Coordinates of C-alpha atoms in Angstrom, one line a residue:
D23 CA -43.6 46.6 23.8
K24 CA -40.1 47.5 24.9
V25 CA -39.2 44.2 23.7
K26 CA -37.3 44.5 20.7
N27 CA -37.8 41.1 19.1
P28 CA -38.6 41.0 15.4
C29 CA -40.0 37.5 15.8
L30 CA -42.7 39.0 18.4
D31 CA -43.5 42.1 16.3
Y32 CA -44.1 39.8 13.1
I33 CA -46.5 37.6 15.4
K34 CA -48.0 40.3 16.7
N35 CA -49.0 42.2 13.4
I36 CA -48.9 39.7 11.1
I37 CA -49.9 36.4 12.6
F38 CA -52.7 37.9 14.6
S39 CA -54.2 40.8 12.5
P40 CA -56.7 38.6 11.1
P41 CA -59.7 37.9 13.7
G42 CA -59.6 34.6 15.4
A43 CA -56.1 34.0 14.4
T44 CA -54.4 31.4 16.6
F45 CA -50.7 31.1 16.7
T46 CA -48.8 27.3 17.7
A47 CA -45.8 27.0 19.0
G48 CA -43.8 24.0 20.8
G49 CA -47.2 22.0 20.2
T50 CA -49.4 24.7 21.6
T51 CA -51.9 26.9 20.2
Y52 CA -52.2 30.4 21.1
N53 CA -55.0 32.3 21.0
D54 CA -53.6 35.6 21.6
F55 CA -50.4 37.8 21.3
E56 CA -50.2 38.2 25.2
T57 CA -50.0 35.0 26.2
V58 CA -47.6 34.2 23.4
R59 CA -45.1 37.2 24.5
D60 CA -45.4 36.4 28.3
K61 CA -44.7 32.1 27.7
F62 CA -41.8 33.2 25.5
L63 CA -40.1 36.1 27.8
G64 CA -41.0 33.7 30.9
G65 CA -39.1 31.3 29.5
E66 CA -41.3 28.6 28.6
M67 CA -41.5 28.7 25.3
S68 CA -37.6 28.5 23.5
E69 CA -36.3 30.8 20.8
D70 CA -36.3 27.8 18.3
D71 CA -40.0 26.8 18.9
L72 CA -40.9 30.5 18.5
K73 CA -38.9 31.0 15.2
R74 CA -40.2 27.2 14.2
G75 CA -43.9 28.6 14.4
L76 CA -43.4 31.7 12.6
I77 CA -42.1 30.1 9.7
E78 CA -45.1 27.8 9.8
S79 CA -47.9 30.4 10.2
L80 CA -46.0 32.8 8.1
N81 CA -46.2 29.7 5.3
K82 CA -49.6 28.9 6.0
L83 CA -50.7 32.4 5.0
L84 CA -48.0 32.5 1.8
E85 CA -49.5 29.3 0.9
P86 CA -52.6 31.0 -0.8
V87 CA -50.2 33.6 -2.4
R88 CA -48.3 30.7 -4.0
T89 CA -50.8 28.9 -5.0
H90 CA -52.3 31.7 -7.2
F91 CA -48.9 32.6 -8.9
S92 CA -48.3 28.9 -9.8
T93 CA -51.7 28.2 -11.1
D94 CA -53.5 30.6 -12.5
E95 CA -52.3 31.7 -15.9
N96 CA -52.5 35.6 -15.9
A97 CA -50.8 35.7 -12.3
K98 CA -48.0 33.5 -14.2
E99 CA -47.4 35.6 -16.8
L100 CA -47.5 38.8 -14.6
L101 CA -44.8 37.5 -12.5
Q102 CA -42.7 36.7 -15.2
K103 CA -42.6 40.3 -16.2
V104 CA -42.1 41.4 -12.9
R105 CA -38.8 39.4 -12.9
Q106 CA -38.1 40.0 -16.5
Y107 CA -38.0 43.7 -15.6
K108 CA -36.2 43.2 -12.6
K109 CA -33.2 41.6 -14.4
E110 CA -33.5 44.2 -17.0
A111 CA -33.0 46.9 -14.5
M112 CA -30.1 45.3 -12.5
P113 CA -27.0 47.4 -13.3
K114 CA -24.4 45.4 -15.5
D115 CA -21.5 46.5 -13.1
S116 CA -22.4 45.6 -9.3
K117 CA -19.5 45.8 -7.3
V118 CA -19.5 45.9 -3.9
R119 CA -18.9 49.3 -2.2
R120 CA -17.3 49.8 1.1
L121 CA -17.9 52.8 3.4
N122 CA -14.9 54.5 4.3
L123 CA -16.0 56.8 7.0
V124 CA -12.2 57.3 8.2
E125 CA -11.6 59.1 4.5
L126 CA -14.2 61.0 4.8
S127 CA -13.2 62.2 8.7
K128 CA -16.2 61.3 10.0
V129 CA -13.9 58.7 12.5
P130 CA -10.6 58.7 13.6
A131 CA -8.5 56.2 12.1
G132 CA -7.7 53.2 14.4
S133 CA -11.1 53.8 16.3

């Protein structure tokens, strides 16, 4: 596709990847990506409806994973270990650094 829209990419490659998947937006259920894309690009589906439908669809896909990690004791323990590891691996001094292209002579000053 020549259209560069990450929401459409998610719908095409994630939402419609399981066989028989559907996508609902603006009160209409779609059975294929091409129709979603055409309705959106044709102005028959608003950007807001597209995004809300994507959020709802992603949450439906993620809900079993969330449930697993909140109810299974082994999964809870594993998740806690990952979170602890991430905390320990974080640098203590995390200053925001800015890339100065003028100082590096990559762009002229004032551009």
